[in-house]
Amino acid sequence: MLKLIKTLSVAALLTVVSIAGAQAAGGGIELKSATWKHEGLFGTYDRAAAQRGLQVYQEVCAGCHSLRHVAFRTLADLGFSEAEIKALAKEATFVGGPDDDGEMFDRPGQPSDKFPSPFANEKAARASNGGAFPPDLSLIVKARGGFENYLYSLLIGYDDAPEGFDLPEGMNYNTFFSGHKIAMPAPLSEDGVEYSDGTPATVDQMAKDVTVFLAWTAEPKLEHRKNMGMKVILFLLLMSGLFYAVKRKIWAELH
Amino acid sequence: MSFEPKNPMLKWVETRLPITGMLHHALYEYPTPKNLSYWWTFGSLAGFMLVVQLITGIVLSMHYTAHVDLAFDSVEHIMRDVNYGWLLRYMHSNGASMFFIVVYLHIFRGLYYGSYKAPRELLWWLGLVIFLLMMATAFMGYVLPWGQMSFWGATVITNLFGAIPVVGDTIVTWLWGGFSVDNPTLNRFFSLHYLLPFVIVGVVILHIWALHTSGSNNPTGIEIKDKQDSIPFHPYYTVKDLFGLALFLIVFSAFLFYAPNWMGHPDNYIPANPLVTPAHIVPEWYFLPFYAILRAVPDKLGGVMLMFGAIAVLFALPWLDKSRIRSARFRPIYKQLFWIFLIDCVVLTYIGGQPAEEPFILVGRIATGYYFLHILVLLPLVGMFEKPKPLPASISADVLPKKSSDKEASNA
């Protein structure tokens, strides 16, 4: 048994190293890292930060980026009240219908609606953004190597291009973007939003807040998952102990 | 079959269809060598994972939509709106990896203890058929979420068939159901991904049938000689396998609940886009060794042939290995070679995940060369020249007298 565990852990280690190596292959630039409260075995989303992050998304990102997988009603998970959610949803306008005359009409949003997209389609989005397509942000944290730290680094990574760097017209220099040429202009500026809870809206603060919010949109069931995992693993530990005892007892008669 | 049910109902059934007797024989009285170590648990764990994949898969397919415009969103719908949908999907995606982990361990156990040798050649073959079917199923399953890696993985792998001379392009068009990976491809992959697991179930039944005909191999590699050597499967191995299962589930849960995306690729959370190629197209980790072999050859057809050859040679193993001793415990040289071969496979896995540039290309070629050298040259030669250690007289003679000195046996 001991030998088996030893061999298995060596094998696991080797596999981890080889897979981790495979995943690291894409990166290259050292990302800025921050502490995220939702990391770790018991981590939960920082509600205040996520709520501020929603504000940043709405006032800064939503002009170009959609959030098409996220329904307003799910904001309840971040501590928003039903009334707040209804009010938020109502600000958006959706095309409803057809009515009994076959006409489409405008209607206010409801909690069951998903966040509205800023552009009618990809072509319209490209036309307004110098040919670039602002990606949907629902899953952005899970869809980029480096995850939270990548998004955070990208948002604070704008800088002047170094001497001799060939930056085409309409592009911006970003330390952490692959190739350093990014179509998105620096989205965050000092006091770009006014936080209702009085938190000073520095670029770093806003970048962190919107990252927490988008981590939640990417993995909304994280807290439920970790919570269940703890119970399941405790149960399994108990069960292993019981099975081991039973196994010892049954096999004892043989020896 | 001496089993006679006491219940009159069962008795009535048994005389017409001896199914309870068959199950009783397979799960209860099946005489099993008394010295099986925990390495023998991975077979039943693989069976368990097959059931997990079937159940989660069937429920997932109730919520999934196989259409290029809807597939990605339907997976997100499962993750967000379906009750415990996130759990089902993460179980299924991590379950695939777990299935491969236990099957790889099961295969390497077979290699170490010579489980493929006579009279278990067919048993070994059926296992390899299951492995091939698993690879096909897993590959098509990975395409279903219709993310970037799904799409581009499907494009790369289906294009391999284009390397076949003369009819290659026709075959690729036929596989795609069109002129590129598109909706017809997704639809047929979904259909086949649902079908193949049931084919696997069928082959698993044959695999177990063959196993119960020749009996389980064991760490000594010598056959059961008398009653002293064997014990009934139940309760001894049922309880031992249950303990193994509980430990395995802890590992599975650790991934499932705390790192569910660790074995996936971030790019698969980007919807498939035929106009944008990812920087590095990498298959799932369990295909990486074969991907490394594929890329070790600069010629496409050569690479494809070598990749399929890597599995084909395994079918010839029972005849390539000339040694009549099964267990590596009594084969001092083969034992060393086994571990080198295992390391070689890990190296191939690592190389498969690296970009195609130096020094990875060179290392990949050496590792690929060694893979075939081991199976085609070293294995037959060692069998001829190796001087094996003396074999114990019987399984129980191996286990009983030196109980304290032999760790492996005391665990069995």
PDB file of C-alpha atoms in Angstrom, chain B residues 63-66 70-79:
ATOM      1  CA  HIS B  63     -30.003  19.940 -21.901  1.00  0.00           C
ATOM      2  CA  TYR B  64     -27.418  20.169 -24.654  1.00  0.00           C
ATOM      3  CA  THR B  65     -28.103  21.351 -28.209  1.00  0.00           C
ATOM      4  CA  ALA B  66     -25.929  20.028 -31.038  1.00  0.00           C
ATOM      5  CA  LEU B  70     -26.433  26.988 -29.977  1.00  0.00           C
ATOM      6  CA  ALA B  71     -23.967  24.402 -28.637  1.00  0.00           C
ATOM      7  CA  PHE B  72     -21.680  26.817 -26.769  1.00  0.00           C
ATOM      8  CA  ASP B  73     -24.629  28.682 -25.252  1.00  0.00           C
ATOM      9  CA  SER B  74     -26.398  25.469 -24.278  1.00  0.00           C
ATOM     10  CA  VAL B  75     -23.321  24.417 -22.308  1.00  0.00           C
ATOM     11  CA  GLU B  76     -23.375  27.777 -20.517  1.00  0.00           C
ATOM     12  CA  HIS B  77     -27.098  27.246 -19.931  1.00  0.00           C
ATOM     13  CA  ILE B  78     -26.214  23.935 -18.258  1.00  0.00           C
ATOM     14  CA  MET B  79     -23.559  25.684 -16.157  1.00  0.00           C
TER      15      MET B  79
END
